[in-house]
XYZ file of C-alpha atoms in Angstrom:
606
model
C 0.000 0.000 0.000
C 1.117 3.287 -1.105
C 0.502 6.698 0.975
C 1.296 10.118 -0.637
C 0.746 13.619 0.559
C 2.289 16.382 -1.526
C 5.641 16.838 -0.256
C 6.166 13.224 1.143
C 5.867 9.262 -0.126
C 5.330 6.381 2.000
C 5.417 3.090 0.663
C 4.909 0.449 2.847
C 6.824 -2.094 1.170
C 9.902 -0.377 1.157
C 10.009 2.092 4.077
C 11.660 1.146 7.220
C 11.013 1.878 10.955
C 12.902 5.144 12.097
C 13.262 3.605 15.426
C 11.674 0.830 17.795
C 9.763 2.048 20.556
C 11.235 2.200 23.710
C 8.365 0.971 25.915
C 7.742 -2.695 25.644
C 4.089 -4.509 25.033
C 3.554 -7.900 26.345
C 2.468 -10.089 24.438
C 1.745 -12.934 25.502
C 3.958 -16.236 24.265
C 1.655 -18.204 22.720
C 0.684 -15.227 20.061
C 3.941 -13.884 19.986
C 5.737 -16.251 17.450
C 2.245 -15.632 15.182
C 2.588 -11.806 14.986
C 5.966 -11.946 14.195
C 5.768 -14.202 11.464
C 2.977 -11.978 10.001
C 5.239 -9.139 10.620
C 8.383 -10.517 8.623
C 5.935 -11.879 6.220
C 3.993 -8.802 5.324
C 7.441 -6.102 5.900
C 10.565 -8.335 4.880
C 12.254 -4.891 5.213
C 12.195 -3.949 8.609
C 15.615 -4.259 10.596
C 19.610 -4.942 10.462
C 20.881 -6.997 13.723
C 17.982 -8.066 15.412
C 20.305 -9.428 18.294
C 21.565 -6.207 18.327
C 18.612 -4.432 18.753
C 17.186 -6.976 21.060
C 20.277 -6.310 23.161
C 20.209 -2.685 23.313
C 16.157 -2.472 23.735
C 14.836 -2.363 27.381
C 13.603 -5.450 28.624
C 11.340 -6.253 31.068
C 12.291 -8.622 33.899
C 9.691 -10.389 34.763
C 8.949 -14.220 33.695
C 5.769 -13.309 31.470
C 7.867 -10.878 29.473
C 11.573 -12.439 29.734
C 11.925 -11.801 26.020
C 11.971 -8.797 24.071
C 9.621 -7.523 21.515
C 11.279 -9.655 18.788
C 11.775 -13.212 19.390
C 15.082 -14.069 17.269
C 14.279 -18.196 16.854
C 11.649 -16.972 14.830
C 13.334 -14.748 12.556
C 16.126 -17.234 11.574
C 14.466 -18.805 8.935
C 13.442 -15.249 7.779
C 16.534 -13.423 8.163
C 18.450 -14.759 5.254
C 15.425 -14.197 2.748
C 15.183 -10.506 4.128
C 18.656 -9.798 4.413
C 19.330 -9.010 0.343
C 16.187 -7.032 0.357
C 17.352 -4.708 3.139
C 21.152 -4.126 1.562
C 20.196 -1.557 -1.047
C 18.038 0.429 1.659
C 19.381 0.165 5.072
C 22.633 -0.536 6.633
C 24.144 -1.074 9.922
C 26.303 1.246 11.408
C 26.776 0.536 15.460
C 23.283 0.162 16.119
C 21.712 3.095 14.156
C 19.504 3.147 10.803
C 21.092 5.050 8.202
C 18.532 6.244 5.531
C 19.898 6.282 2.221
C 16.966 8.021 0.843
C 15.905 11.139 3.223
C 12.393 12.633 2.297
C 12.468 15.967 1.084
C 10.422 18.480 3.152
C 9.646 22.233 1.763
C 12.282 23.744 4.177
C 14.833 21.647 2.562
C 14.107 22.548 -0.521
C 13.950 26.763 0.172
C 9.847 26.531 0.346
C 8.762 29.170 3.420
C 5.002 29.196 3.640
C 4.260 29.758 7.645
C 0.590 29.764 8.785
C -0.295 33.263 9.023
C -3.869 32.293 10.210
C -1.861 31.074 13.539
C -0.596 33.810 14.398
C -1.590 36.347 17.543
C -1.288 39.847 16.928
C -1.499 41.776 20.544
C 0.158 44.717 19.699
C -2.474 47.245 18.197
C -1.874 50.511 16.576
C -4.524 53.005 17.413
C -6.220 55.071 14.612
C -7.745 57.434 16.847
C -6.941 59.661 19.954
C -10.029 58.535 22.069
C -8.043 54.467 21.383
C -5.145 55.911 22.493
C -5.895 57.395 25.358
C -7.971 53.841 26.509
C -4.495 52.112 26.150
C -2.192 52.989 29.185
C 0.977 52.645 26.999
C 0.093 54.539 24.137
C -2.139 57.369 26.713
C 1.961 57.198 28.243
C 3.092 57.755 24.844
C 0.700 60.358 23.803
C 1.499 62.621 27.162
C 5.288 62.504 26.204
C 4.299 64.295 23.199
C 2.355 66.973 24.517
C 4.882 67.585 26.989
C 7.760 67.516 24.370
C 5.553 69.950 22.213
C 5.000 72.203 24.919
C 8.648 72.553 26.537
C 10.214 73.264 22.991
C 7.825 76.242 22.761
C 6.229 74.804 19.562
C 3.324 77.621 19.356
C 1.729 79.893 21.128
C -2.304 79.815 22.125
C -3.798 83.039 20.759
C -7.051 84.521 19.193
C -7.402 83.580 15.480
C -6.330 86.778 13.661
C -9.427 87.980 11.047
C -9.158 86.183 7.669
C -6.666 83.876 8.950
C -6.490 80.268 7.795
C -5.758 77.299 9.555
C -3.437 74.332 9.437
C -4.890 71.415 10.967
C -3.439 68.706 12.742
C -3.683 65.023 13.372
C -2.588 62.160 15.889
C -0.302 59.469 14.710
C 0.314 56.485 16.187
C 3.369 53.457 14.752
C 4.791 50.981 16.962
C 8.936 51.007 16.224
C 9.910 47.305 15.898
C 13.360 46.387 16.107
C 15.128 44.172 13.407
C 13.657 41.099 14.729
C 9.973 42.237 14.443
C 10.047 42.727 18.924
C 8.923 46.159 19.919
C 10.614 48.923 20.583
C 8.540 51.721 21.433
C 5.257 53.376 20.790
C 5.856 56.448 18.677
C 3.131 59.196 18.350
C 3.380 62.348 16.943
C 1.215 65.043 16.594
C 1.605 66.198 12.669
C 0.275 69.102 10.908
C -2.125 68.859 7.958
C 0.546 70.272 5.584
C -1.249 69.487 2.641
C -3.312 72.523 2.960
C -0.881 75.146 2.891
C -0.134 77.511 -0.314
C 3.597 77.594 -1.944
C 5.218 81.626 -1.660
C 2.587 81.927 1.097
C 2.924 79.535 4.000
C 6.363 77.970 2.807
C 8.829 78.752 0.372
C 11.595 76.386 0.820
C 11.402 72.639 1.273
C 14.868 70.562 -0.148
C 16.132 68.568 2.943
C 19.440 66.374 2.222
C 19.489 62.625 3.326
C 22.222 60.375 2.845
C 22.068 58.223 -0.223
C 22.044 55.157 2.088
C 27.064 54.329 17.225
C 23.611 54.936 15.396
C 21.924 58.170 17.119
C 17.788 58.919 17.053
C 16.795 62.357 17.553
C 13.632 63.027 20.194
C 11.578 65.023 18.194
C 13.819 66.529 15.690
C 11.428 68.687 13.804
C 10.420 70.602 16.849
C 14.160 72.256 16.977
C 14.036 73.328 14.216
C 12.793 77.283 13.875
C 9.509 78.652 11.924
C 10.244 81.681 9.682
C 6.386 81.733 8.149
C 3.354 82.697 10.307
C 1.685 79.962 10.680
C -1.848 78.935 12.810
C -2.575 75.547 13.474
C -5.894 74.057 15.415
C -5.288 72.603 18.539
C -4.635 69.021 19.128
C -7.695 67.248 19.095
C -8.692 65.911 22.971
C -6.946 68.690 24.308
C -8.803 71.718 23.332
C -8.986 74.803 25.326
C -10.952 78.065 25.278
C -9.865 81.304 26.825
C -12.078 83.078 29.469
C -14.827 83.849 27.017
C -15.300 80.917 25.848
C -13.658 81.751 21.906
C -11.751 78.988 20.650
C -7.925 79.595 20.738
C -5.751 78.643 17.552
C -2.024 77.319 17.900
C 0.183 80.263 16.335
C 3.365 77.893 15.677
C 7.081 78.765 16.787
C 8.600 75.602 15.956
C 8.227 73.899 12.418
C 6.016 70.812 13.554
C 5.934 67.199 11.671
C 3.609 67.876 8.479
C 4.636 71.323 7.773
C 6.357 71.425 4.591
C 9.381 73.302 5.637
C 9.781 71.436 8.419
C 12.729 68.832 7.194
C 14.498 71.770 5.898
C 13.914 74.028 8.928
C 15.345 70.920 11.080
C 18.366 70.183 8.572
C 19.748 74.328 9.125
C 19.333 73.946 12.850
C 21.472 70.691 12.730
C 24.106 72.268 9.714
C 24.748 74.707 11.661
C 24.968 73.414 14.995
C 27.324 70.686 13.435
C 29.190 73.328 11.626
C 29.834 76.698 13.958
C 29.312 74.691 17.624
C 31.234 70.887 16.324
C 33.658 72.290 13.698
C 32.531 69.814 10.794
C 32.864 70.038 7.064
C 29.199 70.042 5.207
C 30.480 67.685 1.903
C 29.947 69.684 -1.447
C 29.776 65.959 -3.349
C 26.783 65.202 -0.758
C 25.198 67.833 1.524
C 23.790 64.971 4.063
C 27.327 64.304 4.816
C 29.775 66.314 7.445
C 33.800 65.434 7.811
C 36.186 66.568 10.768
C 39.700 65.871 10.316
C 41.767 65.608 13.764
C 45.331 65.356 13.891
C 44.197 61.547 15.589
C 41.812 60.207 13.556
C 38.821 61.570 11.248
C 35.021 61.521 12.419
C 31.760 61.267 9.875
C 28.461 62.509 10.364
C 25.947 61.006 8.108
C 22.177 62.294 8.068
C 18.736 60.854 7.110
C 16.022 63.461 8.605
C 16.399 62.349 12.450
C 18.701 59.686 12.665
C 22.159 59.927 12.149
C 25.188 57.454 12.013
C 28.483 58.454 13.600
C 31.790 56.507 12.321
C 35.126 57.042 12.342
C 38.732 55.948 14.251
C 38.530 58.701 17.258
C 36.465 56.994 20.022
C 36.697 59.421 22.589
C 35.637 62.416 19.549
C 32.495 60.448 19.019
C 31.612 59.882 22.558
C 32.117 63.721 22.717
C 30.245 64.517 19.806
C 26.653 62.883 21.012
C 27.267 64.468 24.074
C 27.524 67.749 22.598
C 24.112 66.523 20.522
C 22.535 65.471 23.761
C 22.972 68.579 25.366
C 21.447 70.252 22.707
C 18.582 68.375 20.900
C 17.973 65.425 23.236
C 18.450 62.111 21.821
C 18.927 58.439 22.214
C 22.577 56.583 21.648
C 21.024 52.998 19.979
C 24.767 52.029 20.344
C 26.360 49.867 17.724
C 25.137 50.138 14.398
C 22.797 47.058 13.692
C 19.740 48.271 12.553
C 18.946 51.837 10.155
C 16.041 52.772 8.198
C 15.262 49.336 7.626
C 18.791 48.003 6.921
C 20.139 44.606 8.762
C 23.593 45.138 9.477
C 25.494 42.099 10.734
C 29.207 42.553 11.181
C 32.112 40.008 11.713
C 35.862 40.677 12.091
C 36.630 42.957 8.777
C 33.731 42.278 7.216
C 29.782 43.306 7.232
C 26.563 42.013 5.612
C 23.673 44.506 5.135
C 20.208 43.360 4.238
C 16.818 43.993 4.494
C 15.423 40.735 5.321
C 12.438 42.549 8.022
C 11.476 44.853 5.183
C 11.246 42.186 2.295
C 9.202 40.206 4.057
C 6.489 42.755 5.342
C 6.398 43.889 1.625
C 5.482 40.201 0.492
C 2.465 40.124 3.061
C 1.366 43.433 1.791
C 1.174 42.344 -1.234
C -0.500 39.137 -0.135
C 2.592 37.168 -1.844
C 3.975 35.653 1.494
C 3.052 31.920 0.254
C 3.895 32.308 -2.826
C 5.994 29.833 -4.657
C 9.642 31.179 -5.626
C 11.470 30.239 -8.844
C 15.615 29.963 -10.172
C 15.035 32.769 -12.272
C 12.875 35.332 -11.190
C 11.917 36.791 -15.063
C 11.557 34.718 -18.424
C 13.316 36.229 -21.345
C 10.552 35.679 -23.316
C 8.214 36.360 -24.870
C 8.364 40.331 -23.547
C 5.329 42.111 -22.056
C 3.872 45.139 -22.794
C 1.406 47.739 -21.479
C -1.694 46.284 -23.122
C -0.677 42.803 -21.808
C -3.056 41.182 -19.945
C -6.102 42.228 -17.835
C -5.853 45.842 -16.588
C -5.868 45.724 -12.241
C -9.336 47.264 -11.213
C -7.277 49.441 -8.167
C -3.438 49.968 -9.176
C -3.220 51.555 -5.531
C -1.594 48.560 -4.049
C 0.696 47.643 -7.409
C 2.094 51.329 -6.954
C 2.582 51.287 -3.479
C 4.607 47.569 -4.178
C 6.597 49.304 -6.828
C 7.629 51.950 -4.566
C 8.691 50.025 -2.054
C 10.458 47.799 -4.237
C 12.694 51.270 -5.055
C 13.511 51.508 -1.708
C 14.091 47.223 -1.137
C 16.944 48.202 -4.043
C 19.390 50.162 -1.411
C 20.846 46.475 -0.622
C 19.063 44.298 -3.339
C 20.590 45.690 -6.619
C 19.596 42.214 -8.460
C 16.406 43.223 -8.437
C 16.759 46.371 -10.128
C 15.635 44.800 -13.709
C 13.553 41.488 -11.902
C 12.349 40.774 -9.194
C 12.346 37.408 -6.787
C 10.642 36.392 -3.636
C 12.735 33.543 -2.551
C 16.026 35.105 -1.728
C 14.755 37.276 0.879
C 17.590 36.527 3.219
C 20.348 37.958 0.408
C 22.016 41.254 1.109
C 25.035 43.115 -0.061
C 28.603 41.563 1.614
C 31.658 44.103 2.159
C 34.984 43.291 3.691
C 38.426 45.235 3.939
C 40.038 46.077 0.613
C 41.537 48.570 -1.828
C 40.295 52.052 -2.873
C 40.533 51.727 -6.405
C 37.537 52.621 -8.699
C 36.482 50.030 -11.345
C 32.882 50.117 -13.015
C 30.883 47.790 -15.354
C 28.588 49.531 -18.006
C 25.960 47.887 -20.076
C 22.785 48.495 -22.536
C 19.925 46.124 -23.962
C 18.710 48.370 -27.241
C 15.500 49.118 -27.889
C 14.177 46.296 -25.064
C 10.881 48.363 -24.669
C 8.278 47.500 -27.130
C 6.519 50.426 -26.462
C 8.831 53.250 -27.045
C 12.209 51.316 -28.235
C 13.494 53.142 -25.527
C 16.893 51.239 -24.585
C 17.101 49.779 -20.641
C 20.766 50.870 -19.660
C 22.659 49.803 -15.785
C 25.666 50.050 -14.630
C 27.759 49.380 -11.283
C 30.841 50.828 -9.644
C 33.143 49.299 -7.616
C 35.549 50.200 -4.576
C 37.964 47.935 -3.924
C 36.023 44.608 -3.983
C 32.760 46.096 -2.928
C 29.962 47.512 -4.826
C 29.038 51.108 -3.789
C 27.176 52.158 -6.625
C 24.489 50.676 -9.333
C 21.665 52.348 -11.667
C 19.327 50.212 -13.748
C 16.762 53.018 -15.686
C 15.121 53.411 -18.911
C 17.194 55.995 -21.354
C 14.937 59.039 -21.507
C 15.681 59.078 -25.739
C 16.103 56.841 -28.623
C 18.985 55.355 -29.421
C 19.086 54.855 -32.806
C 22.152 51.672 -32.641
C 23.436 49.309 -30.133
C 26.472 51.591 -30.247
C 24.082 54.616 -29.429
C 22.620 52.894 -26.648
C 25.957 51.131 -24.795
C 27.514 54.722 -24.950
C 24.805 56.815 -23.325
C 25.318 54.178 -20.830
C 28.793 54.608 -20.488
C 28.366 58.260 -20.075
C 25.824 58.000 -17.120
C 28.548 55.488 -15.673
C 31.469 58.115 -15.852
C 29.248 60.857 -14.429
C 28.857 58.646 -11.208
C 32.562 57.152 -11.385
C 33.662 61.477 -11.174
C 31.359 61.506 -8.455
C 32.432 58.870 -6.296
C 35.993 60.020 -7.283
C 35.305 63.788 -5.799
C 33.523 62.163 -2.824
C 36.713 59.917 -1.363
C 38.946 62.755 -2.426
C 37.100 65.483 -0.207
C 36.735 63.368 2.553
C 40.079 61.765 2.962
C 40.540 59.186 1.026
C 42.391 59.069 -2.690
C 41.708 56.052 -4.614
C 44.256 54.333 -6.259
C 45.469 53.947 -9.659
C 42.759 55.275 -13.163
C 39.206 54.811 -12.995
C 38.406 51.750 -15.294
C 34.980 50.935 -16.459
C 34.564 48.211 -18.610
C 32.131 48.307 -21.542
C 31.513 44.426 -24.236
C 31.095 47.000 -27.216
C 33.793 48.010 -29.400
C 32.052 50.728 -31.064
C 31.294 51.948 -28.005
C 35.057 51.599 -26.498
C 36.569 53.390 -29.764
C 34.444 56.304 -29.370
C 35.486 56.753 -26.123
C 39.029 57.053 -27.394
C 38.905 57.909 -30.765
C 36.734 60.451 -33.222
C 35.645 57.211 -34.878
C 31.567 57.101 -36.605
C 31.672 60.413 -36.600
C 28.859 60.239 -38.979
C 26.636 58.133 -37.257
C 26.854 59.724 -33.720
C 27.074 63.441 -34.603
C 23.832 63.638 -32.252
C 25.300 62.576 -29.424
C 28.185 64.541 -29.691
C 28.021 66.378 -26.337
C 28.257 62.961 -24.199
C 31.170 61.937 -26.443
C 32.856 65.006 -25.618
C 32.366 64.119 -22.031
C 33.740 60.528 -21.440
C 36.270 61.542 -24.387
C 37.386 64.359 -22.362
C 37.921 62.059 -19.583
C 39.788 59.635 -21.221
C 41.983 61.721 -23.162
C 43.157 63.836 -19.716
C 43.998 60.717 -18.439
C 41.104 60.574 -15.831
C 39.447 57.037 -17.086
C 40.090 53.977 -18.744
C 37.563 52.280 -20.598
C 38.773 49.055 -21.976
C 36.138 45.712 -23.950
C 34.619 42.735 -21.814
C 33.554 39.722 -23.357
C 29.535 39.456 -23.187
C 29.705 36.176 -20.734
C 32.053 38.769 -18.173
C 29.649 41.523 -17.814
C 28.165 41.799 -14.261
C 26.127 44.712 -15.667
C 23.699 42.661 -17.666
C 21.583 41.434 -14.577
C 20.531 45.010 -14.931
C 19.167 45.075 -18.439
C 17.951 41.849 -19.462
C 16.475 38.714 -18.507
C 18.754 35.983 -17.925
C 19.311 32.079 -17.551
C 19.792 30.380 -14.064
C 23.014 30.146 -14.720
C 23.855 33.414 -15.840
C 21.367 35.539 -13.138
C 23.305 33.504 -10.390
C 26.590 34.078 -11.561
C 26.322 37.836 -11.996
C 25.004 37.825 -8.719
C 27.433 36.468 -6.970
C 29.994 38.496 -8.679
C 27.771 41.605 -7.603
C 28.442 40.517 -3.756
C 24.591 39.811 -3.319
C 25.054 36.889 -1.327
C 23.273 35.224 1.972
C 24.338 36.113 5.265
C 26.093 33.416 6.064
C 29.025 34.208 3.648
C 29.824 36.449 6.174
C 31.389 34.182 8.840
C 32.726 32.135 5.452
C 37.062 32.196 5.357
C 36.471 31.065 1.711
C 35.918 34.510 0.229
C 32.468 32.875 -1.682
C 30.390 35.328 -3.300
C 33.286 38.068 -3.378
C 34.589 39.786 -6.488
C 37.684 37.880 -7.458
């Protein structure tokens, strides 16, 4: 008789017992000899050394049970009939069963699919104040606003002045997990309605700098930093007040609260220039979000993203200064060690570090109700290719935009899925260990790939040392009207960002070694770079010629051919076979956190 589920066979002819039981039944002796010649009958596969398993099995002592389960008279005129039949699947070793043919279970072969339906969800965020305030931890949470509102001075309760408009204002509520999905805290914050307020009017400027990717939190950043604008917000709902008439009061704002428009920038000058006049750091002209401070010890860096910041460098005792100098001043929390930012998993291990996004990744699958879903080698086909008009149009493309957003963000560590996307390598990140400082880039076009526009899909990625630190993979914004076209626009957007990496390490410390070299599989594309060769043909594109030639030709680049089958770039423009997808991906340093405690080197750049 044959069982089968959908991951597992059972065959009952073939399939041995794991293990005998340790308890012993009695049975009694005249019945015994019976059942076990129906037993070897009906399963000649069933044991090695029954005397050593009869030896090793617990027996009980007394005189109706002075044998063990199996009787070994009886199986002597069994045993050499059975024996050939259990060589090809079992075989002794001591007294354990080997199994020469282990099931396969969907963990073993990569398939996740837990039972959401199991699990308990007891931490709740609120949607309104009146929830909040019914919940002693998030009524504590709420109060620690309002109290960190009112002692940085954020407005002022007046009369609402004639013809005035107001800003209104709303309660939010987010739990803060950490990377492991516990809680960290309840965060609320009170947030202004920002939508409703008119450019040249109630704001005029709103850029704020972040940093293109000891961690430090900032309480309440936004509320340092200073209002310009006049600006009248309602009062918090639940904690309304009136003055002595009874006329409703209006919040007339000081500080530029969460919401406002202005308010990232308002908070980035009060931090620039605290950093700058009070700390005696650098702001970076290659990228504003970053500060420098050269010692005569060691150099400290100051990276920003809104309110939390990342301090590095080789001068302990300046850093310890340095967020004391920030407590004092704005308030904050020290998170320590950096293991967890903006979503990114860092794990690091003697010279080396692994950053993923493993937490993210998978609350992006359950929005998008894809959690069970079954992953594949190759996460794209190369054919045939889709277009717009493919398929039945979505009735809401809310949720697909929300999931293609997201995905731009899941990109910071996960550059293989810039062109295609996979679910079942959500457990990949980016690896980086100690190395050189020299600047080597791989640059790469698929022509005309979109059927819509025969726009061209370029990518590129840059290197430092052995570790990626740059990628791109976008549609060209014209037509290219040759492969040649096509594989040197992409070049050119790969210089621009190989100059600006090259500015970066030079202003803050750090001089790479040896000529940029980027490495393009088109000749065309190569003797243009070099050479005022097709002039005919590429008179239109004349202006990024001039660019990457002018590089070249000063002695500031290198472009030199790669063979097709050695271009990393191409898991950036094109579908690709198992083979292929894997192999640039490895080469791309996309590997799985455990490569991180591997001495092997596997899944680095070689």
């Amino acid at each position: 008789m044959c069982f089968i589920s959908r991951h597992v066979r059972f065959d009952e002819a073939t399939y041995p017992f794991a293990q005998l039981s340790k308890s012993v039944v009695s049975v009694p002796d005249s019945r015994s000899g019976q059942f076990m010649r129906d037993v070897t009958t009906s399963l000649p596969i069933f044991m090695t050394s029954l005397t050593n398993i009869s030896e090793s099995s617990p027996v009980d002592s007394t005189p109706a049970s002075n044998s063990s389960l199996v009787d070994t008279s009886l199986m002597d005129s069994t045993s050499s009939n059975s024996e050939d039949r259990l060589a090809p699947i079992v075989e002794q070793q001591g007294s354990s069963l080997i199994n020469r043919d282990p099931m396969m279970t969907r963990i073993k072969m990569g398939i996740y699919k837990p039972k959401t339906y199991m699990a308990v969800v007891s931490d709740v965020e609120p949607l309104t104040i009146h929830e909040a305030m019914a919940i002693p931890s998030w009524k504590q949470a709420v109060n620690d606003e309002l109290q960190a509102l009112i002692r940085n001075r954020t407005w002022d309760l007046v009369s609402v002045p004639v013809n005035q408009s107001l800003v209104g204002c709303k309660w939010l509520f987010k739990i803060k997990r950490n990377s492991d999905g516990s809680v960290a805290r309840n965060k609320v914050h009170l947030v202004a309605q920002g939508f409703s307020q008119a450019p040249g009017l109630d704001y005029h400027e709103t850029f704020s700098p972040v940093v293109k990717i000891n961690t430090v939190d900032v309480n309440n950043a936004f509320l340092n930093g200073d209002l310009v604008e006049d600006i009248y917000m309602k009062q918090p709902l639940g904690f309304e007040v009136v003055d002595e008439h009874g006329q409703s009061l209006a919040c007339r704002l000081n500080k530029a609260i969460y919401g406002l428009k202005q308010a990232p920038r308002a908070w980035f000058e009060k931090l620039r220039n605290f950093l700058v006049h009070q700390l005696h750091f650098t702001p970076s002209r290659a990228d504003a979000s970053i500060f420098y401070k050269h010692t005569d010890a060691r150099s400290v860096y100051f990276l920003v993203y809104v309110d939390d910041i990342i301090v590095t460098g080789g001068d302990c005792d300046e850093i310890d200064a340095i967020i004391s100098c920030l407590d004092r001043q704005f308030s904050l929390k020290d998170l320590g060690e950096l293991s967890f930012f903006l979503g990114l998993e860092v794990v690091r291990h003697q010279d080396r570090m692994h950053v993923s996004q493993k937490k993210y990744a998978r609350e992006l699958l359950e929005r998008a109700n894809m959690l069970n879903a079954k992953s594949v080698d190759t996460p794209m086909i190369s054919s045939p290719t889709l277009t717009s008009l493919t398929g039945v149009p979505l009735s809401d493309g809310t949720l697909y935009r929300q999931v293609v957003g997201n995905l731009q963000y899941l990109c910071l560590t996960r550059l293989d899925l810039s062109f295609a996307v996979n679910k079942g390598t959500i457990d990949h990140g980016l690896l980086f260990q100690a190395s050189g400082l020299s600047l080597t880039g791989f640059s790469d076009a698929d022509w005309a790939s979109s059927l819509e526009d025969r726009k061209s899909t370029f990518g590129f990625c840059i290197y430092l040392g052995d570790n990626l630190v740059g990628w791109m993979s976008k549609k060209q914004s014209v037509v290219s009207r040759s492969t040649t076209e096509a594989e040197y626009r992409s070049l050119d957007n790969a210089t621009s960002e190989m100059v600006w990496f090259q500015s970066l390490l030079i202003e803050i410390g750090f001089t790479p070694s040896g000529i940029p070299i980027i490495w393009c599989d088109n000749t065309s594309a190569v003797s243009l770079a070099a050479n005022p060769v097709l002039h005919a043909k590429v008179k239109h594109v004349e202006l990024d010629i001039h660019f990457v030639r002018e590089k070249v030709l000063s002695n500031q680049l290198c472009v030199n051919f790669v063979p097709g089958r050695d271009q990393v770039a191409d898991v950036l423009t094109k579908p690709l076979t198992v083979g292929d997808f894997s192999r640039c991906r490895d080469h791309l340093n996309v590997v799985f956190a455990s490569c991180l405690f591997s001495d092997t080197g596997e899944g680095m750049l070689v």
